[in-house]
XYZ file of C-alpha atoms in Angstrom:
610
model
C -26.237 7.829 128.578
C -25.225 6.835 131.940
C -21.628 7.802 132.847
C -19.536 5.974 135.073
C -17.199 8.233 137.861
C -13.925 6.963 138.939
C -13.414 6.771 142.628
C -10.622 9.387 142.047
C -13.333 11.760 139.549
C -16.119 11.080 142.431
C -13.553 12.284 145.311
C -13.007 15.273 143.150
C -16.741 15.992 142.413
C -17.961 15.701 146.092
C -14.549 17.996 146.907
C -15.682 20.878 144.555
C -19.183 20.643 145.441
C -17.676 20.645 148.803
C -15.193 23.662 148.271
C -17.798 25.859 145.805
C -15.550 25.783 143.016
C -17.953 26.519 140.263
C -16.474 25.124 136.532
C -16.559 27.348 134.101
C -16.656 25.241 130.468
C -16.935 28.234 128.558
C -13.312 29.345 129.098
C -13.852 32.512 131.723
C -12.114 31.057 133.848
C -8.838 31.983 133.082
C -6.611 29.965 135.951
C -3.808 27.704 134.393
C -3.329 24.776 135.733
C 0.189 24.967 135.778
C 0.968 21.329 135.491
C -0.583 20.097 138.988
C -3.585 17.409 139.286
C -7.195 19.499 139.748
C -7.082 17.410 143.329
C -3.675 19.339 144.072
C -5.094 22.425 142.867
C -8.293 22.427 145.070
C -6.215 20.980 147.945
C -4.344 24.591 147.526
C -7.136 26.789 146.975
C -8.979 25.183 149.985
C -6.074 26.405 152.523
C -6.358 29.779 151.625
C -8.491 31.628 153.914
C -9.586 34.758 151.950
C -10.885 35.459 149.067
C -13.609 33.563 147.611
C -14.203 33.351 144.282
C -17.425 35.532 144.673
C -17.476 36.928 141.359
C -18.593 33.777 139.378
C -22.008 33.866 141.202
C -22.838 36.825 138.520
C -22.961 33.566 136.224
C -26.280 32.304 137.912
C -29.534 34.073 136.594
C -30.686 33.085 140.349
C -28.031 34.727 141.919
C -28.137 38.519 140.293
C -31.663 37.898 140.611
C -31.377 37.657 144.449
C -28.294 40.164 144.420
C -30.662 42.920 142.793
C -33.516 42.316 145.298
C -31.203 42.200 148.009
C -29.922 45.619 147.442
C -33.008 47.278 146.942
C -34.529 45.551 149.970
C -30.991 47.161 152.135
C -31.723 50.305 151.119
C -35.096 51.125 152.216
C -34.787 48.740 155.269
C -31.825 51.098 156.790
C -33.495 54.007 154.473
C -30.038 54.648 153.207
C -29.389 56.703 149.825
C -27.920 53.456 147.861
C -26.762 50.137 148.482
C -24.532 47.855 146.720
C -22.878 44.303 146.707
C -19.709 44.418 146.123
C -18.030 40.193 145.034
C -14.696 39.227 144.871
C -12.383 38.143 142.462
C -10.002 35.739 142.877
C -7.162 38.025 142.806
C -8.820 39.925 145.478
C -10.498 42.577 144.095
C -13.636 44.104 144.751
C -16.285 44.460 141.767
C -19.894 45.444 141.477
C -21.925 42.977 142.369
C -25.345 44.825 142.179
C -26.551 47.870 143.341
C -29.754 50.247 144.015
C -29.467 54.075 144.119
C -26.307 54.205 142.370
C -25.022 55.994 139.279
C -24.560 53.277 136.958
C -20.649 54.181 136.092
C -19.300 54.310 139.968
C -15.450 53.597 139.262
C -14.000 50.886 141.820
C -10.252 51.096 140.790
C -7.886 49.121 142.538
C -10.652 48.322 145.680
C -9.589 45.319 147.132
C -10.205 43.225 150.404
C -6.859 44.060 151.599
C -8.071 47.439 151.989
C -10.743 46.149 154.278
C -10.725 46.930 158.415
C -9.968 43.984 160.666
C -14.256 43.867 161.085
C -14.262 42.501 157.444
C -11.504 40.218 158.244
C -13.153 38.974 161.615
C -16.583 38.328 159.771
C -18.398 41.271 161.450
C -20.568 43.965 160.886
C -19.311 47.955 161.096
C -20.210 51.000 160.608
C -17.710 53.838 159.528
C -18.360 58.084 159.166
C -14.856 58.389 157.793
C -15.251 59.614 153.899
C -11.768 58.085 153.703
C -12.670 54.897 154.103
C -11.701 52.731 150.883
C -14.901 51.791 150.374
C -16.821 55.246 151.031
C -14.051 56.847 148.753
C -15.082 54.130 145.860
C -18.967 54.847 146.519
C -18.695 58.247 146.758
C -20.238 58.266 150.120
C -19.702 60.397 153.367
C -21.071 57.243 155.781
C -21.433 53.394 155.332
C -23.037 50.438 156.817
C -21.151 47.198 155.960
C -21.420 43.297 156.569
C -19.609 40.351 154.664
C -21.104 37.733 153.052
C -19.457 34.258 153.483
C -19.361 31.242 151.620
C -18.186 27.648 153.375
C -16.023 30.479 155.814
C -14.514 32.070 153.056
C -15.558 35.969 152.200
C -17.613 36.115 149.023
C -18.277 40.018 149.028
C -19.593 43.098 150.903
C -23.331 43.910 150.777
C -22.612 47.906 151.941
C -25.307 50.487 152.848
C -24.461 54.109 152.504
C -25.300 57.547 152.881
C -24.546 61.630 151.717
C -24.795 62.765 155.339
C -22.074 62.107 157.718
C -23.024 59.687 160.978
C -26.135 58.233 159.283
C -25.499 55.004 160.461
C -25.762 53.474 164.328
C -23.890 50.160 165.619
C -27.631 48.979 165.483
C -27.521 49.108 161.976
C -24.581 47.124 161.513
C -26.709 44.301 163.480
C -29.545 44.637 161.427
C -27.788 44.295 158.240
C -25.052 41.356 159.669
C -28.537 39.740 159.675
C -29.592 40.513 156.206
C -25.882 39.869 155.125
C -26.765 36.264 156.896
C -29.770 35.471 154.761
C -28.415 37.036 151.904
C -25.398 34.571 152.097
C -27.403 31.687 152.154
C -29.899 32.834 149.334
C -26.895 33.183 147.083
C -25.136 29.739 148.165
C -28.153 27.870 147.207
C -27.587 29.637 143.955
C -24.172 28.880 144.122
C -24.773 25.298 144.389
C -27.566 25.396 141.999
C -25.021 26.945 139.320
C -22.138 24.361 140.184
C -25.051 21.577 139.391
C -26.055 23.200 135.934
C -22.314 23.162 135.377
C -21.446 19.587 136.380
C -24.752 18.544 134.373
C -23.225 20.020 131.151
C -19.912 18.910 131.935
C -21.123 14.883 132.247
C -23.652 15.615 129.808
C -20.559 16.653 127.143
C -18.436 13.339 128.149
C -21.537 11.383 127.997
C -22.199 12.361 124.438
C -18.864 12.384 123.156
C -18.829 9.039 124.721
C -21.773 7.551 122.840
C -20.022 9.476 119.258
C -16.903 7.459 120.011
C -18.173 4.498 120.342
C -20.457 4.827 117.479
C -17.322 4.644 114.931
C -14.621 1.597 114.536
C -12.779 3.223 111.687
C -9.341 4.561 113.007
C -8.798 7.512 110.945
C -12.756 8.660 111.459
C -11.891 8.250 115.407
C -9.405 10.489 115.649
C -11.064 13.219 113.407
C -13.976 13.215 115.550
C -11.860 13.652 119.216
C -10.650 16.830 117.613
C -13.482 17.856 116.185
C -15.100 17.271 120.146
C -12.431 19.569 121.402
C -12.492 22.392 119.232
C -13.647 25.109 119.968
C -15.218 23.875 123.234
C -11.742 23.280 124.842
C -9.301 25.154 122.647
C -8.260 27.121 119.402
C -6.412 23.653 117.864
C -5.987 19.929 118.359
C -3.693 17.398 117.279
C -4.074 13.365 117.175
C -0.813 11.684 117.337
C -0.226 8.337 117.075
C 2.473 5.984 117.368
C 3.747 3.405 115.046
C 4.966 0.051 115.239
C 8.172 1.280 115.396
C 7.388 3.490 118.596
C 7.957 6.880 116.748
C 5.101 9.523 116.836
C 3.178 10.455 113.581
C 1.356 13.556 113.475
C -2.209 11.466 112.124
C -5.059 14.566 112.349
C -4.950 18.443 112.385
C -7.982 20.652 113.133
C -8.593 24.357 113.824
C -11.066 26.569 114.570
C -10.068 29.105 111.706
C -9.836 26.573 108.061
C -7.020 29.336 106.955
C -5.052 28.380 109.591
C -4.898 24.762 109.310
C -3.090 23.949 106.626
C -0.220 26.618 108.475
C -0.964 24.924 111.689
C -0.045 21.222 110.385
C 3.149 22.405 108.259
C 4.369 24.425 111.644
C 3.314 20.530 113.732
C 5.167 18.509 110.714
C 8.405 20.927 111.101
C 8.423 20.903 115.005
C 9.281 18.431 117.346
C 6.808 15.234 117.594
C 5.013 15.102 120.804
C 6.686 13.565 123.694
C 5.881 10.312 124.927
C 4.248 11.800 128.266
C 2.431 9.233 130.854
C 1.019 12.559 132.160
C -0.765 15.439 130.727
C 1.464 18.755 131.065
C 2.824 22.024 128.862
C 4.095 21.359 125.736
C 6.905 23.624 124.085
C 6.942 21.768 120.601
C 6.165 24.599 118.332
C 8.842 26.915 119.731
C 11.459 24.338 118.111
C 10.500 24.884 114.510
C 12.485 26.440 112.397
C 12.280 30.293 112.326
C 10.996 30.262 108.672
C 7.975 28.080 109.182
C 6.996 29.923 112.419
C 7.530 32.923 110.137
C 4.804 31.092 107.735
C 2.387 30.606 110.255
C 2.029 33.976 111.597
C 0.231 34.428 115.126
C -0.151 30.650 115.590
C 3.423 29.826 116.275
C 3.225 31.759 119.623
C 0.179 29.775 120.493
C 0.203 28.000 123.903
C 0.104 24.033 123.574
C -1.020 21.240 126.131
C -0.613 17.430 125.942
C -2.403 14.837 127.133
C -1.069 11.016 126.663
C -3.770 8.179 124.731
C -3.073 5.854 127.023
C -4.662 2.068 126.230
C -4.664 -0.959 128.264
C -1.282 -0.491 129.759
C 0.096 0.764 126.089
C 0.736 4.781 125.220
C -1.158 4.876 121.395
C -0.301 8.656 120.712
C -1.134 11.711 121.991
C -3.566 14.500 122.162
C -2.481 18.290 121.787
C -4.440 21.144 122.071
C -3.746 24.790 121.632
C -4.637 27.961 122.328
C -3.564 32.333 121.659
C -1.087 33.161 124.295
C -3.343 35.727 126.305
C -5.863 32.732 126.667
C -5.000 30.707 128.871
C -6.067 27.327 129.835
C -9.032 26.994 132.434
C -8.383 24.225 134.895
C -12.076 23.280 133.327
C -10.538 22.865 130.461
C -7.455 20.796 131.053
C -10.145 18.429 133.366
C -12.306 17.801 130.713
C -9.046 17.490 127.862
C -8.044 14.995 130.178
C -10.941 13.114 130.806
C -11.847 13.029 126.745
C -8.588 11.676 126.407
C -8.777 8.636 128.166
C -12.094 7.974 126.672
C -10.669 8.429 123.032
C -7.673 6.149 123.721
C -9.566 3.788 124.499
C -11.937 4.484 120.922
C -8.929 4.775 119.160
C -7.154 1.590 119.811
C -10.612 -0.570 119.755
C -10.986 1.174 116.492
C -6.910 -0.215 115.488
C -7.747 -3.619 116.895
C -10.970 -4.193 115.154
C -9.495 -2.484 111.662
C -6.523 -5.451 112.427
C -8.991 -8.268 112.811
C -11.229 -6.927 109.573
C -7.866 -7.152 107.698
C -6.916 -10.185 109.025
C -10.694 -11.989 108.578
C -10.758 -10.730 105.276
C -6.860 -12.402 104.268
C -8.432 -15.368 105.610
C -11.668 -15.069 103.969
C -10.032 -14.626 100.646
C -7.471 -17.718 101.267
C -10.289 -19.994 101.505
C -11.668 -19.171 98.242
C -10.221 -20.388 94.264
C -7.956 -17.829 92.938
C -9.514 -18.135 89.750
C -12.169 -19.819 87.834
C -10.681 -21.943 84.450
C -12.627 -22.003 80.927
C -14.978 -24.874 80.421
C -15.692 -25.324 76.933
C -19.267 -25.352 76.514
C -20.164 -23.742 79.532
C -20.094 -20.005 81.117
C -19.666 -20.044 84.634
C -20.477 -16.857 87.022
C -20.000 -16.832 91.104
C -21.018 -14.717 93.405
C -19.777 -14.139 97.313
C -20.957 -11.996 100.131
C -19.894 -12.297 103.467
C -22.405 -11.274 105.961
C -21.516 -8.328 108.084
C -19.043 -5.906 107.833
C -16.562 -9.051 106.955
C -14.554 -8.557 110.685
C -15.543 -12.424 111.159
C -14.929 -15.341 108.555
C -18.027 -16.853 107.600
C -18.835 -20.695 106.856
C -19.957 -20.308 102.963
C -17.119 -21.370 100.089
C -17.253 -22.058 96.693
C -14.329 -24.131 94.122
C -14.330 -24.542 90.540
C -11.723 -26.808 89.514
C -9.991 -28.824 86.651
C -9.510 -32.604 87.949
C -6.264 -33.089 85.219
C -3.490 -31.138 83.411
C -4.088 -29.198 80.872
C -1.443 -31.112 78.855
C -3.212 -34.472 79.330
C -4.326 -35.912 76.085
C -6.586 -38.286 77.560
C -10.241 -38.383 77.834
C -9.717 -36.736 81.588
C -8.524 -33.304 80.792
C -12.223 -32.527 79.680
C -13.406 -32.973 83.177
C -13.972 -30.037 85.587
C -15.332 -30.169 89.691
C -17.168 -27.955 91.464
C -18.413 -27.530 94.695
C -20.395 -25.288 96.918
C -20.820 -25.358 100.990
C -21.835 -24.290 104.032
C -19.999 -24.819 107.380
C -22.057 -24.764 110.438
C -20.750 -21.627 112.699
C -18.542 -18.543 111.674
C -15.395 -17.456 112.969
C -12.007 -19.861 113.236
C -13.348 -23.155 113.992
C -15.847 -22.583 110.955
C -12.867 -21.254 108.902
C -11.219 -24.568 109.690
C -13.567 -27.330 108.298
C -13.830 -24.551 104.803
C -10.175 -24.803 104.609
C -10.044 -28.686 105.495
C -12.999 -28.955 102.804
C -11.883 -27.025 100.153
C -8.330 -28.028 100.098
C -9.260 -31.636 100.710
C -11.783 -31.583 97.186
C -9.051 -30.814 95.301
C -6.505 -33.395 96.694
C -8.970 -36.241 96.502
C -10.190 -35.218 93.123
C -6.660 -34.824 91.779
C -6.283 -38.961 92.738
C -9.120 -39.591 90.420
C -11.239 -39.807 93.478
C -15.293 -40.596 92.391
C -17.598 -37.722 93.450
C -19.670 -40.290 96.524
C -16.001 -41.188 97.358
C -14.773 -37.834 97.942
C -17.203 -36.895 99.648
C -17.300 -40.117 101.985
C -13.467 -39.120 102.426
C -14.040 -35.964 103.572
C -16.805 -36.918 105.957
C -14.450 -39.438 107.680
C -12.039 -36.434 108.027
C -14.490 -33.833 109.468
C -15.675 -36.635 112.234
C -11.842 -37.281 112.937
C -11.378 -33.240 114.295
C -13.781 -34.474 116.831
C -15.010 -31.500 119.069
C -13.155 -28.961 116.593
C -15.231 -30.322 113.143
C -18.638 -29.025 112.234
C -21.098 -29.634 110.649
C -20.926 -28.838 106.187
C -23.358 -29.350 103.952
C -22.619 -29.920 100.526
C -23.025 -29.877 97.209
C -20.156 -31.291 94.874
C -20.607 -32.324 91.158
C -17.922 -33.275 88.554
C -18.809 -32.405 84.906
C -17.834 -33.730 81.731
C -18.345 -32.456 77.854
C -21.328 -34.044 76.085
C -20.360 -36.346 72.838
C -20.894 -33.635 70.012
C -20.478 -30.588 72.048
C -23.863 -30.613 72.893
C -23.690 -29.024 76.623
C -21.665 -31.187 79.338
C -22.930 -33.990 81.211
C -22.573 -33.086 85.451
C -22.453 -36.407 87.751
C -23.547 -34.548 91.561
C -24.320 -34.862 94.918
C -26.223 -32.789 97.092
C -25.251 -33.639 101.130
C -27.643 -31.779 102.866
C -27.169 -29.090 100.540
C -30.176 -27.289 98.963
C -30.872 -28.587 96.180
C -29.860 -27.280 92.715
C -32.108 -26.149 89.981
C -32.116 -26.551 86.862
C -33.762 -23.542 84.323
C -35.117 -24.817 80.518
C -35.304 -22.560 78.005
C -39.258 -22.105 78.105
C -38.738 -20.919 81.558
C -39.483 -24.482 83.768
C -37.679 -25.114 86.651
C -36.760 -28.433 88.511
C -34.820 -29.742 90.999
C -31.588 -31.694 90.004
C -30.772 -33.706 92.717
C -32.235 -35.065 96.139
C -30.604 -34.790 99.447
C -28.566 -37.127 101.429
C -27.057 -36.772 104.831
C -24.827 -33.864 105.422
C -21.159 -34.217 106.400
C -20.139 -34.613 109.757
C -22.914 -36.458 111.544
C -22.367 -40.111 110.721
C -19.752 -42.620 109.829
C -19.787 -44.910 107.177
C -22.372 -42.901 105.076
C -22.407 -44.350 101.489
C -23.068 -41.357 99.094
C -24.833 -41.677 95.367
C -24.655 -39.493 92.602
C -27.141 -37.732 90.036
C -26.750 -37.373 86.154
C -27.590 -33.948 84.761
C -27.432 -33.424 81.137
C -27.340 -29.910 80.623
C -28.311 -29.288 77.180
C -27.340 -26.036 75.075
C -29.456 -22.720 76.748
C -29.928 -24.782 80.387
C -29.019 -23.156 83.293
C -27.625 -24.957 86.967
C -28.349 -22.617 89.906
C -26.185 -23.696 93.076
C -26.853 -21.769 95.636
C -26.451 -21.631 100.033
C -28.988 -20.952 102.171
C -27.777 -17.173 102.710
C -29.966 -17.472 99.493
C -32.715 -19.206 100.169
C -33.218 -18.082 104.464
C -32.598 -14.305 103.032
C -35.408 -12.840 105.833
C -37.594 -9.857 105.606
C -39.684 -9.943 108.503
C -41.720 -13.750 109.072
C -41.085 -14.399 105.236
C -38.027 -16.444 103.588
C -37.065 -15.531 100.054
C -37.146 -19.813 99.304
C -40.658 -19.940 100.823
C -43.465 -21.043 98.175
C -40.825 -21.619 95.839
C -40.034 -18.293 95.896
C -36.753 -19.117 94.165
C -37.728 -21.099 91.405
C -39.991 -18.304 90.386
C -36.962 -15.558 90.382
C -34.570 -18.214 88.176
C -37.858 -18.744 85.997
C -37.788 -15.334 84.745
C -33.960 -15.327 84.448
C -34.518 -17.257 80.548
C -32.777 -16.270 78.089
C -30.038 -14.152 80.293
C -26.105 -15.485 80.275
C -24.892 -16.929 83.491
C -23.352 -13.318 84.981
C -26.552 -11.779 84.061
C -28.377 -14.937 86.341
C -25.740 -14.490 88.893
C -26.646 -10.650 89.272
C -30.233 -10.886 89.129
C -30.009 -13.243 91.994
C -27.057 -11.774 93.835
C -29.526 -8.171 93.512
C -32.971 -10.196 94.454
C -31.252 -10.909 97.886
C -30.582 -7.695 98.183
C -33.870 -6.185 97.828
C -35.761 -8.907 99.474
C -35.581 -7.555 103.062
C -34.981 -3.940 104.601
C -32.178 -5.273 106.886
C -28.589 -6.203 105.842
C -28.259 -9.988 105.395
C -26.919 -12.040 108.235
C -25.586 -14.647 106.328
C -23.031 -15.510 103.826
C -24.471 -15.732 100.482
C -22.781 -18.079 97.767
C -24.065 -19.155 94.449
C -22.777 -20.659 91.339
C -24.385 -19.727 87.806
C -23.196 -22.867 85.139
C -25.192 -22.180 81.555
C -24.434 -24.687 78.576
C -23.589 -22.297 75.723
């Protein structure tokens, strides 16, 4: 993936590519940051004349390629007995480099470039005959040849000819191998550089990917597993997720460590200590010294471990905090604290899209269940099944809704207590405004039905109300029937209308399937629309399919599940089955139709006279 600098990371690139800081993202580096900014660090390091960090070019394949033929190519220029490179450390030491005629165990000790002559210091070329010469002593030679090798003016090492016989070398010499020094120096900073790029490459190509992981997940918990699992062991021994509550206290939300043994010692010692700070910077963190002596006790080695924090820090709002440990004799490479840093930001920022979308699932799916009946009553005569699947993961409230309803008391002894609604439709749109008119709908059946409302009238009603939200209504089709017990309790009689709903079906017990009612205009298009109903007797063993068109428009590829009355042949082969076993061999058939989830709500109401 493609990853995005800021202007403050870019300054910081082009100054270490600048300076020749190589990073080191396996952890040799062993430099603590010691609470300043990388910028402030390489600001530092950049005003200190000598030493280079000389050493790390050992890292580069390239460079101990070119080291070794360098050597060889010193000695039998100047036809000296050996010849060596000799890098420095950071600390200023001398070490071996690479070398040609050499035994293979020559001891350095304590060489160092503050041992060197004010030629070394200068930049220049010498010669020396004196076996006391520090470097002579080291090599075990009686006379030497020596020139520096510089790096963006700052000394990288000694490429050093030398010799068993006393006065070997001339000031000539010293020329001729300044020169080789010369093209040695810039052989190795192209390898230098070349080394620095491989690093920054892995280093972008890490945050890349652990970008692209983060942003693969929404679930909170799942998050904040996976930033420590992206830390350790790349960055350190341990890491710890934090996060803060609504009351603005810490939590200690995730534990990982390298070693399994030691986590479960690792999170009692994190429960028992004191929470992370709420830091708007990353720095040291003492937290595990303050547990008490028992549960340090418990944990063994890990309670002397060394701990760093780094602040989650999300549109303007501190979410937590990231800790990460390591053993006390490894100590944090700036490398490391860079990149902690970095992955930080990134995994507030996955971390609280991954709390705002888990807020909006819980509060779609509170709405979602709002809008539907809390239960569906006993109609004697008739078993009634419905099914509902929001499309999606449910994070947005969809337009499908369902009611089954009793029109009267129970305790009415009139002829009206055996008469039941329903009603099944589809608002135009998702989200709020669609979640609107199925709340305005639904609540509004119910109402007008309770005032012994006729089914065309309700539904007349209800279109008047949908045009009167003007630019907020939609557009609902609907289906809405009333349904009343048959005279000798054979089946129920079912008045509908179907407003630019698809129509319903109706299933005989020999398997043949027809439509029960024909369309009419749908709800929220024109004014004064006079609406009709249907008679359906539905006779013991008959089946009423209601269904949206999350049924019927269910997709796999160029083909709809409704084409070529494809759903009258699945209810045709549903004979004989109760009206849960319908509802499930449709709800499945939907399923199964296409090898992609479905992108719409799917609704359907099963009625069966029994």
């Amino acid at each position: 993936g493609c990853l995005n600098l800021s202007p403050a990371n870019a300054k910081w690139y082009y100054d270490i590519m600048q300076r020749g800081d190589v990073m080191d993202l396996t952890g040799s580096d062993r430099d603590a940051l010691g609470g300043r900014s990388l910028r402030d660090a390489a600001a530092s390091d950049a005003a200190a004349p000598l030493p280079g960090a000389g050493d790390r070019m050992l890292r580069s394949p390239a460079a101990r390629e070119s080291l070794e033929t360098a050597v060889t190519t010193v000695r039998d220029v100047l036809d000296a007995d050996a010849a060596a490179v000799l890098l420095t450390e950071r600390d200023g030491r001398l070490v071996l480099g690479a070398s040609a005629g050499l035994p293979g165990d020559v001891p350095l000790g304590e060489l160092s470039v503050v041992n060197l002559g004010p030629d070394a210091r200068a930049g220049s070329p010498w010669v020396s005959s004196d076996a006391s010469d520090p470097i002579a002593a080291a090599l075990r030679a009686r006379s030497l040849a020596a020139a520096p090798l510089e790096s963006q003016g700052r000394l990288t090492g000694v490429v050093v000819a030398v010799s068993a016989a006393p006065g070997r070398f001339e000031e000539s010499t010293a020329t001729r191998l300044g020169r080789i020094a010369d093209e040695m120096s810039l052989s190795l900073e192209k390898a230098r550089v070349g080394e620095l790029e491989r690093s920054w490459r892995g280093w972008l190509s890490f945050v890349a990917e652990a970008s692209d992981l983060l942003a693969g997940t929404l679930d909170q918990e799942r998050t904040m597993a996976l930033v420590a699992q992206l830390v350790v062991p790349r960055l350190s021994t341990w890491c710890a997720v934090y996060t803060v509550t609504d009351a603005g206290a810490a939590r200690l939300a995730y534990v990982w460590h390298a070693d399994e043994t030691r986590s479960d010692g690792l999170r009692e010692l994190l429960e028992h200590a004191d929470m992370a700070p709420p830091m708007d910077s990353p720095g040291p963190w003492n937290g595990l010294a303050t547990a008490p002596p028992d549960v340090r006790a418990a944990a063994g080695a890990t309670a002397a471990d060394q701990a760093y924090a780094f602040p989650l820090i999300a549109r303007g709002r501190r979410i937590g905090t990231i800790v990460i440990g390591r053993p006390p004799g490894d100590r944090f490479p700036r490398s490391a604290i860079e990149l902690a840093e970095e992955l930080s930001r990134r995994a507030a920022l996955a971390v609280d899209n991954a709390r705002l979308y888990s807020e909006q699932t819980a509060m779609s799916s509170a709405l979602q269940r709002s809008l539907l009946p809390p239960a569906i009553p006993d109609i004697p005569g008739l078993e009634v099944a419905v099914v509902y699947e929001p499309a999606g993961e449910g994070s947005e409230v969809g337009g499908d809704f369902y009611d089954v309803f009793e029109t009267t008391g129970p305790a009415t002894l009139s002829a009206k207590a055996s008469r039941w609604r329903f009603a099944i439709g589809d608002v135009c749109g998702t989200g709020p405004e669609a979640a609107a008119v199925t709340g305005l709908a639904r609540h509004a059946l119910r109402i007008l039905a309770a005032e012994d409302m006729s089914v065309p009238d309700v539904l007349a009603r209800l279109n008047r109300l949908i045009l009167a939200e003007g630019e907020r209504g939609r557009l609902l089709t609907l289906l809405h029937g009333e349904i009343a017990a048959r005279a000798r309790r054979d089946g129920v009689s079912i008045r509908l209308t179907s407003a630019g709903h698809p129509p319903p079906l109706v299933l005989d017990p020999d398997g043949k399937v027809t439509e029960a009612a024909s369309p009419q205009p749908l709800l929220g298009v024109f004014d004064g629309v006079e609406f009709r109903t249907e008679t359906v007797q539905l006779r013991r063993g008959q089946v009423l399919l209601c269904v949206t068109d999350g049924v019927t428009e269910r997709r796999s590829g160029a083909r709809l599940l409704g084409d070529g009355h494809g759903l009258e042949r699945l209810l045709s082969g549903c004979t004989g089955l109760s009206a849960g076993a319908v509802a499930a061999r449709i709800q499945r058939a939907v399923r199964d139709f296409g090898p992609e989830p479905s992108g719409d709500d799917v609704a359907l109401i099963v009625l069966r006279a029994s």
